[in-house]
Coordinates of C-alpha atoms and ligand atoms in Angstrom, one line a residue:
M847 CA 9.4 19.0 58.7
Q848 CA 7.0 19.3 55.7
A849 CA 7.3 16.6 53.0
P850 CA 8.5 17.6 49.8
A851 CA 5.6 18.2 47.3
T852 CA 4.9 15.2 45.2
H853 CA 3.1 15.1 41.7
Q854 CA 1.1 12.2 42.8
S855 CA -2.3 13.9 41.9
K856 CA -1.3 13.8 38.3
P857 CA -1.8 10.3 37.0
Y858 CA 1.2 8.7 35.2
D859 CA 0.6 9.0 31.6
P860 CA 3.8 8.6 29.6
V861 CA 2.2 8.2 26.0
A862 CA 2.3 11.3 23.6
S863 CA -0.7 12.6 22.1
R864 CA 0.4 11.9 18.7
V865 CA 0.1 8.2 19.1
R866 CA -2.7 7.9 21.7
G867 CA -5.5 7.8 19.3
F868 CA -4.0 4.9 17.3
G869 CA -5.3 1.4 17.6
T870 CA -3.8 -1.9 16.3
T871 CA -3.8 -1.9 12.5
V872 CA -6.6 -3.9 10.8
F873 CA -4.0 -6.2 9.2
A874 CA -2.5 -7.2 12.7
E875 CA -6.0 -7.8 14.0
F876 CA -7.2 -10.0 11.3
T877 CA -4.0 -12.1 11.0
A878 CA -4.0 -12.6 14.6
L879 CA -7.7 -13.7 14.3
A880 CA -7.0 -16.0 11.4
N881 CA -4.1 -17.5 13.2
A882 CA -6.2 -18.1 16.3
T883 CA -9.2 -19.5 14.5
G884 CA -7.2 -21.6 11.8
A885 CA -8.8 -19.6 9.0
V886 CA -7.5 -19.3 5.6
N887 CA -5.8 -15.9 5.4
L888 CA -7.0 -14.0 2.5
G889 CA -6.9 -10.8 4.6
Q890 CA -3.4 -9.3 5.1
G891 CA -1.5 -9.0 1.8
F892 CA 1.6 -11.1 2.0
P893 CA 2.5 -14.1 -0.2
N894 CA 2.5 -17.3 1.5
F895 CA 4.6 -19.0 -1.4
P896 CA 8.3 -19.0 -1.7
A897 CA 10.3 -16.1 -3.0
P898 CA 12.2 -16.7 -6.4
D899 CA 15.3 -18.9 -6.0
F900 CA 17.6 -16.4 -7.7
V901 CA 16.5 -13.7 -5.2
K902 CA 16.9 -16.0 -2.2
E903 CA 20.5 -17.3 -3.6
A904 CA 21.4 -13.5 -3.9
A905 CA 20.6 -12.9 -0.2
Q906 CA 22.5 -16.2 0.9
Q907 CA 25.6 -15.0 -1.0
A908 CA 25.3 -11.5 0.6
I909 CA 25.4 -13.0 3.9
A910 CA 28.2 -15.4 3.0
A911 CA 30.2 -12.4 1.8
D912 CA 30.1 -10.8 5.3
L913 CA 28.3 -7.8 4.1
N914 CA 27.4 -7.0 7.8
Q915 CA 28.1 -3.4 8.5
Y916 CA 26.2 -0.2 8.1
A917 CA 25.1 0.6 4.6
R918 CA 25.3 4.0 2.7
S919 CA 22.7 6.0 4.4
A920 CA 20.8 6.8 1.1
G921 CA 21.2 3.1 -0.1
Q922 CA 24.1 0.8 -1.0
P923 CA 25.7 2.1 -4.3
R924 CA 25.0 -1.1 -6.2
L925 CA 21.3 -1.1 -5.2
V926 CA 20.8 2.6 -6.2
Q927 CA 22.6 1.8 -9.6
A928 CA 20.4 -1.2 -10.2
L929 CA 17.3 1.0 -9.4
A930 CA 18.4 3.7 -11.8
Q931 CA 19.0 1.1 -14.5
V932 CA 15.7 -0.4 -14.0
Y933 CA 13.7 2.8 -13.6
S934 CA 15.4 5.3 -16.0
P935 CA 13.6 4.0 -19.1
L936 CA 10.2 3.8 -17.2
F937 CA 10.7 7.5 -16.1
G938 CA 12.1 8.5 -19.6
R939 CA 15.2 10.2 -18.0
S940 CA 18.7 9.2 -17.0
L941 CA 18.1 8.9 -13.2
D942 CA 21.2 9.9 -10.9
P943 CA 21.7 6.8 -8.6
M944 CA 23.5 8.9 -6.0
Q945 CA 21.3 12.0 -5.9
E946 CA 17.8 10.9 -7.1
I947 CA 17.1 7.6 -5.2
V948 CA 16.8 7.0 -1.3
V949 CA 16.5 3.4 -0.1
T950 CA 14.0 2.9 2.8
V951 CA 12.8 0.4 5.2
G952 CA 10.0 -0.6 3.0
A953 CA 7.6 1.8 1.3
T954 CA 6.3 2.3 4.8
E955 CA 9.3 4.3 5.7
G956 CA 9.4 6.0 2.4
I957 CA 5.9 7.3 3.3
F958 CA 6.9 8.4 6.8
A959 CA 10.3 10.0 5.8
T960 CA 8.7 11.7 3.0
I961 CA 6.0 13.3 5.0
Q962 CA 8.4 14.0 7.8
A963 CA 10.6 15.8 5.2
L964 CA 7.9 17.9 3.5
V965 CA 5.1 18.6 5.9
E966 CA 5.1 21.3 8.6
P967 CA 2.9 21.4 11.4
G968 CA -0.6 22.7 10.3
D969 CA 0.0 21.9 6.6
E970 CA -2.9 20.0 4.7
V971 CA -2.3 16.8 3.0
I972 CA -4.8 15.4 0.4
L973 CA -5.6 11.6 0.8
I974 CA -7.6 9.9 -1.8
E975 CA -10.3 7.4 -0.1
P976 CA -9.8 4.6 0.2
F977 CA -6.2 5.2 1.4
Y978 CA -3.5 2.8 2.7
D979 CA -3.8 3.2 6.4
S980 CA -0.3 4.5 7.1
Y981 CA -1.0 7.7 5.3
P982 CA -3.1 9.5 7.8
A983 CA -0.9 8.2 10.6
A984 CA 2.3 9.6 9.2
V985 CA 0.6 13.0 8.4
I986 CA -0.8 13.2 12.0
M987 CA 2.8 12.2 13.6
A988 CA 4.3 15.2 11.3
G989 CA 1.8 17.4 12.8
G990 CA -0.3 17.9 9.5
R991 CA -3.9 17.7 8.8
P992 CA -5.4 15.1 6.5
V993 CA -8.0 16.3 4.0
Y994 CA -10.0 13.5 2.4
V995 CA -11.4 13.1 -1.0
P996 CA -13.5 9.9 -1.6
L997 CA -13.4 8.0 -5.0
R998 CA -17.1 7.6 -5.9
G999 CA -18.4 4.4 -7.7
P1000 CA -22.0 3.6 -9.0
A1001 CA -23.6 1.2 -6.4
Q1002 CA -23.5 -1.8 -8.8
A1003 CA -19.9 -1.0 -10.0
R1004 CA -18.3 -4.1 -11.4
S1005 CA -14.9 -2.6 -12.1
A1006 CA -12.5 -0.6 -10.1
A1007 CA -12.3 1.8 -13.2
E1008 CA -15.8 2.9 -12.4
W1009 CA -14.7 4.4 -9.1
T1010 CA -13.6 8.0 -10.1
L1011 CA -12.5 11.2 -8.5
D1012 CA -15.1 14.1 -8.8
M1013 CA -12.6 16.7 -10.1
T1014 CA -14.7 19.5 -8.7
E1015 CA -14.6 17.9 -5.3
L1016 CA -10.8 17.4 -5.4
A1017 CA -10.3 21.0 -6.6
A1018 CA -12.4 22.2 -3.6
A1019 CA -10.1 20.2 -1.2
F1020 CA -7.1 22.5 -2.0
S1021 CA -6.4 25.3 0.4
P1022 CA -3.5 27.7 0.7
R1023 CA -2.2 25.2 3.3
T1024 CA -2.2 22.3 1.1
K1025 CA 1.3 21.0 0.9
L1026 CA 1.2 17.4 -0.4
L1027 CA -1.4 15.1 -2.4
V1028 CA -0.9 11.4 -1.8
L1029 CA -1.6 9.1 -4.7
N1030 CA -1.6 5.3 -4.8
T1031 CA -1.7 3.5 -8.1
P1032 CA -2.6 0.8 -8.3
L1033 CA -4.6 1.4 -5.4
N1034 CA -4.8 -0.7 -2.2
P1035 CA -7.6 -1.9 -1.5
L1036 CA -9.7 -1.2 -4.7
G1037 CA -7.2 -2.2 -7.3
K1038 CA -7.9 0.9 -9.3
V1039 CA -5.2 2.0 -11.7
F1040 CA -5.3 5.7 -12.4
E1041 CA -5.6 6.4 -16.2
R1042 CA -3.6 9.1 -18.0
D1043 CA -6.5 11.4 -18.2
E1044 CA -7.3 11.4 -14.6
L1045 CA -3.5 11.8 -13.7
T1046 CA -3.3 14.8 -16.0
Q1047 CA -6.2 16.5 -14.3
I1048 CA -4.6 15.8 -10.8
A1049 CA -1.4 17.1 -12.2
A1050 CA -3.1 20.3 -13.4
L1051 CA -4.5 20.9 -9.9
V1052 CA -1.2 20.2 -8.1
Q1053 CA 0.7 22.7 -10.4
A1054 CA -2.1 25.3 -10.1
H1055 CA -1.8 25.1 -6.3
N1056 CA 2.1 24.4 -6.1
V1057 CA 1.8 21.0 -4.3
T1058 CA 3.9 18.1 -4.2
V1059 CA 2.6 14.5 -5.1
L1060 CA 3.7 11.4 -3.3
S1061 CA 3.0 8.6 -5.7
D1062 CA 2.9 5.2 -4.1
E1063 CA 3.4 2.6 -6.8
V1064 CA 4.2 -0.4 -4.9
Y1065 CA 2.0 -2.5 -7.0
E1066 CA 3.5 -1.1 -10.2
W1067 CA 4.1 -4.8 -11.6
M1068 CA 0.8 -6.0 -10.8
V1069 CA -1.2 -4.3 -13.6
Y1070 CA -3.6 -6.3 -15.8
A1071 CA -4.0 -5.4 -19.6
P1072 CA -5.5 -3.4 -21.1
A1073 CA -4.7 -1.3 -17.9
E1074 CA -1.2 0.2 -18.0
Q1075 CA 0.8 1.8 -15.3
V1076 CA 1.2 5.6 -15.9
R1077 CA 3.7 7.3 -13.6
I1078 CA 2.4 10.8 -12.7
A1079 CA 6.2 11.8 -12.4
T1080 CA 6.5 11.3 -16.2
L1081 CA 3.8 13.9 -17.1
P1082 CA 4.7 17.3 -18.3
G1083 CA 6.0 19.4 -15.2
M1084 CA 5.5 16.6 -12.7
W1085 CA 9.1 15.2 -12.3
E1086 CA 9.9 18.3 -10.4
R1087 CA 7.3 17.7 -7.8
T1088 CA 6.9 14.2 -7.4
V1089 CA 8.2 11.5 -5.0
T1090 CA 7.6 8.0 -6.3
L1091 CA 7.8 4.9 -4.0
G1092 CA 8.5 1.3 -4.7
S1093 CA 8.8 -1.8 -2.7
A1094 CA 10.9 -5.1 -3.1
G1095 CA 8.5 -6.7 -0.7
K1096 CA 5.7 -6.7 -3.3
T1097 CA 8.0 -7.1 -6.4
Y1098 CA 9.9 -10.1 -5.0
S1099 CA 7.4 -11.6 -2.7
V1100 CA 9.6 -10.8 0.3
T1101 CA 7.4 -8.3 2.5
G1102 CA 9.5 -9.2 5.5
W1103 CA 12.7 -8.0 4.2
K1104 CA 11.3 -4.4 4.2
I1105 CA 13.3 -2.9 1.3
G1106 CA 11.8 0.0 -0.4
W1107 CA 12.9 3.1 -2.3
A1108 CA 11.9 6.7 -3.0
I1109 CA 12.8 8.2 -6.4
A1110 CA 12.6 12.0 -6.6
P1111 CA 14.4 15.0 -7.9
A1112 CA 17.7 15.8 -6.0
N1113 CA 16.2 18.6 -3.9
L1114 CA 13.4 16.3 -2.8
S1115 CA 15.6 13.4 -2.3
Y1116 CA 18.0 15.3 -0.1
A1117 CA 15.1 16.4 2.2
I1118 CA 13.9 12.7 2.4
L1119 CA 17.5 11.6 3.2
M1120 CA 17.6 14.3 5.9
A1121 CA 14.7 12.7 7.6
H1122 CA 15.7 9.0 6.8
Q1123 CA 19.1 9.5 8.2
W1124 CA 17.6 10.2 11.8
I1125 CA 14.9 7.4 11.4
P1126 CA 16.8 4.2 10.6
F1127 CA 20.2 6.0 9.3
A1128 CA 20.4 3.2 6.9
V1129 CA 18.8 0.0 5.8
S1130 CA 19.9 -3.7 6.1
T1131 CA 23.2 -4.2 4.1
P1132 CA 22.9 -7.7 2.9
M1133 CA 19.3 -7.5 1.9
Q1134 CA 19.9 -4.4 -0.2
E1135 CA 22.7 -6.3 -2.0
A1136 CA 20.2 -9.2 -2.6
V1137 CA 17.7 -6.8 -4.0
A1138 CA 20.4 -5.2 -6.2
T1139 CA 21.1 -8.6 -7.7
A1140 CA 17.6 -9.3 -8.2
L1141 CA 16.9 -6.0 -9.9
E1142 CA 20.1 -6.5 -12.1
Q1143 CA 18.8 -9.9 -13.4
S1144 CA 14.9 -9.2 -13.5
K1145 CA 14.8 -7.9 -17.0
A1146 CA 16.9 -10.7 -18.7
R1147 CA 14.7 -13.3 -16.8
G1148 CA 11.6 -11.7 -17.9
Y1149 CA 10.8 -11.4 -14.3
F1150 CA 8.3 -8.5 -14.1
D1151 CA 6.3 -9.8 -17.0
W1152 CA 6.1 -13.3 -15.2
L1153 CA 5.0 -11.7 -12.0
G1154 CA 2.1 -10.0 -13.6
S1155 CA 1.0 -13.0 -15.5
M1156 CA 1.2 -15.1 -12.3
Y1157 CA -0.9 -12.7 -10.4
Q1158 CA -3.5 -12.2 -13.4
A1159 CA -4.0 -15.9 -13.3
K1160 CA -4.6 -15.8 -9.5
R1161 CA -7.0 -12.8 -10.0
E1162 CA -9.2 -14.7 -12.6
R1163 CA -9.3 -17.8 -10.0
L1164 CA -10.5 -15.7 -7.1
L1165 CA -12.9 -13.8 -9.3
A1166 CA -14.4 -17.0 -10.6
V1167 CA -14.9 -18.2 -6.9
L1168 CA -16.5 -14.8 -5.8
D1169 CA -18.9 -14.9 -8.8
E1170 CA -19.9 -18.3 -8.1
V1171 CA -20.8 -17.8 -4.5
G1172 CA -22.6 -14.4 -5.2
F1173 CA -20.2 -12.2 -3.6
T1174 CA -20.0 -9.7 -6.6
P1175 CA -16.5 -8.8 -7.0
I1176 CA -15.3 -5.2 -8.2
V1177 CA -12.7 -6.4 -10.8
P1178 CA -9.3 -4.8 -9.9
D1179 CA -7.1 -3.6 -12.9
G1180 CA -4.0 -3.8 -10.6
S1181 CA -2.7 -4.8 -7.1
Y1182 CA -3.3 -8.3 -5.4
F1183 CA -6.6 -7.4 -3.8
I1184 CA -10.2 -7.7 -4.9
I1185 CA -13.1 -5.8 -3.1
F1186 CA -16.3 -7.7 -3.1
D1187 CA -20.0 -7.1 -2.2
T1188 CA -21.3 -8.9 1.1
S1189 CA -24.8 -7.5 1.0
R1190 CA -26.3 -10.8 0.7
L1191 CA -25.1 -11.9 4.1
D1192 CA -27.4 -11.5 7.0
V1193 CA -25.0 -11.5 9.9
P1194 CA -26.0 -9.7 13.2
V1195 CA -23.9 -6.5 13.7
P1196 CA -22.9 -6.0 17.4
A1197 CA -23.9 -2.4 18.6
G1198 CA -21.2 0.1 18.1
E1199 CA -19.5 -2.2 15.4
R1200 CA -19.3 -1.3 11.7
R1201 CA -21.1 -3.8 9.6
D1202 CA -17.8 -4.5 7.4
V1203 CA -15.9 -5.2 10.5
A1204 CA -18.5 -7.5 11.8
I1205 CA -18.9 -9.4 8.6
C1206 CA -15.1 -9.8 8.2
R1207 CA -14.8 -11.1 11.8
W1208 CA -17.6 -13.4 10.9
L1209 CA -16.3 -14.8 7.8
T1210 CA -12.9 -15.4 9.6
R1211 CA -14.3 -17.2 12.7
E1212 CA -17.5 -18.9 11.2
V1213 CA -16.5 -19.6 7.6
G1214 CA -12.8 -20.0 8.1
V1215 CA -11.8 -17.3 5.4
A1216 CA -10.3 -14.1 6.7
A1217 CA -10.9 -11.0 4.9
I1218 CA -10.1 -7.2 5.6
P1219 CA -12.8 -4.5 6.3
P1220 CA -12.2 -1.7 4.1
S1221 CA -13.6 1.0 6.7
P1222 CA -10.1 1.6 8.1
F1223 CA -9.3 3.0 4.7
Y1224 CA -11.7 5.8 5.1
S1225 CA -12.1 8.7 7.3
P1226 CA -15.0 8.4 9.9
A1227 CA -17.2 10.6 7.8
H1228 CA -17.0 8.5 4.9
Q1229 CA -16.9 5.0 6.4
H1230 CA -20.5 4.2 5.8
L1231 CA -19.3 3.8 2.1
T1232 CA -17.9 0.4 3.0
D1233 CA -20.6 -1.2 4.9
N1234 CA -21.4 -3.9 2.3
L1235 CA -17.8 -4.3 1.3
A1236 CA -14.9 -6.7 2.3
R1237 CA -11.4 -7.2 0.6
F1238 CA -9.7 -10.5 -0.1
T1239 CA -6.1 -10.8 -1.3
F1240 CA -5.0 -13.3 -4.1
C1241 CA -1.3 -13.3 -3.3
K1242 CA -1.6 -16.8 -2.1
T1243 CA -0.8 -20.2 -3.4
D1244 CA -3.5 -22.0 -5.6
D1245 CA -3.9 -24.6 -3.0
M1246 CA -4.8 -21.9 -0.4
L1247 CA -7.0 -20.0 -2.9
D1248 CA -8.9 -23.4 -3.5
E1249 CA -9.2 -24.2 0.2
A1250 CA -10.9 -20.6 0.6
A1251 CA -13.1 -21.5 -2.3
R1252 CA -14.1 -24.8 -0.8
R1253 CA -15.0 -23.1 2.5
L1254 CA -17.0 -20.4 0.7
Q1255 CA -19.2 -23.1 -1.3
R1256 CA -21.7 -23.0 1.4
F1257 CA -22.9 -19.7 0.1
K1258 CA -23.4 -21.1 -3.4
H1259 CA -27.0 -22.1 -3.4
R1260 CA -28.4 -19.3 -1.2
S1261 CA -30.3 -16.6 -3.0
Ligands
LIG687 N1 1.8 1.2 0.3 C1 0.7 0.4 0.0 C2 -0.3 0.9 -0.9 C3 0.7 -0.9 0.6 O1 -0.3 -1.6 0.3 C4 2.0 -1.2 1.4 C5 2.0 -2.7 1.8 N2 1.7 -3.1 2.8 C6 2.9 -0.4 1.6 C7 2.9 0.9 1.0 C8 4.1 -0.7 2.6 O2 5.1 -1.4 1.7 P1 6.3 -2.1 2.5 O3 5.9 -3.4 2.8 O4 7.4 -2.1 1.4 O5 6.7 -1.1 3.6
LIG688 N1 -0.2 -3.8 2.6 C1 -0.7 -4.9 3.3 C2 -2.2 -5.1 3.1 O1 -2.7 -4.1 2.7 C3 -0.3 -5.1 4.8 C4 0.8 -4.2 5.3 C5 0.8 -4.3 6.9 O2 0.3 -5.2 7.6 N2 1.2 -3.2 7.3 O3 -2.6 -6.2 3.3

């Protein structure tokens, strides 16, 4: 009798093509390297200092109150109400907490759910380079096609504001298939805060092409005067076509809590909810209650202003170190990151490795200060733009920033 046919000639390969091309994120790689080598981690953006007591106490109370069961899918009523209270004045409209806000598992899920909700297979999504690394991944997983437009700055740029979009280049990136433009202001990793005039020009283009904007504003409270946070959703005709994202992780120094939110008109919020209900269904109940308490108290406590001032002082501290050791910084107007110039370092670059990656591995291993290479924030065609750049974060204790400064002193007297 003949044996039944087997399929052994086809190798076992269970992985779907939509994830096969993905490598480990640059943040996971460099935090693991920093941990393994004992480096001071100025790489991955997470605060190493405690969260505010009033925020932690709110979480303890939520746990003690046995708020243990599934939350409302679009977000706990108390949290969406607190968000509406905080954001209504900032958006210049009375936000409907039950219909215009969706609470997500960090802004990361807000990005994923929004793109799942709005992007059809074959649709194009305009991404401004440098981009946060989850944007192209989320577009690809939705079957969409990222279209990249780089910010361009003079070679000797000293300030993030000098990096601008060529509006003709941006206009040329639109096609009949363009569905979405992703904006990030303040922008990770450059710290650029888009100015009203730039946002007005972007708004005119998206309106002319009937495109939606996903505005990732997770660093909204880390904007350094005279720069100011302009929300594209508040420009004429833009509320109707904008999804704005925020994150408690950044605002309350609790990146591990993974609480974020999307604010958008009811039709867009409903579409995001339709995706979100099948991704996590709902978000951690006690942590939502804690963030609700935090938001309810923040204004009276002057918390948002305190956060901005605290980070501004850390920005000055790290800028001074970079200037002193000759790693010319590009001064950020927002976020907790600084891009700096590494061209004075003469470090061998292994074949097949990008220079910025080699430099950041070397800084981590040999100098004991971890940095993030910016090339993963660019499409392959534009990665050469970051060969001489690296990113530090300053969301760390002054002690840690001072230890990094001590380790970097060896570069001080080298020309
Ligand atoms: N967007 C940007 C620009 C970020 O830098 C981050 C931080 N990691 C996120 C989104 C993700 O935010 P969350 O940690 O709330 O998921
Ligand atoms: N946003 C953080 C950064 O840019 C990292 C987030 C993550 O590790 N996914 O450093």
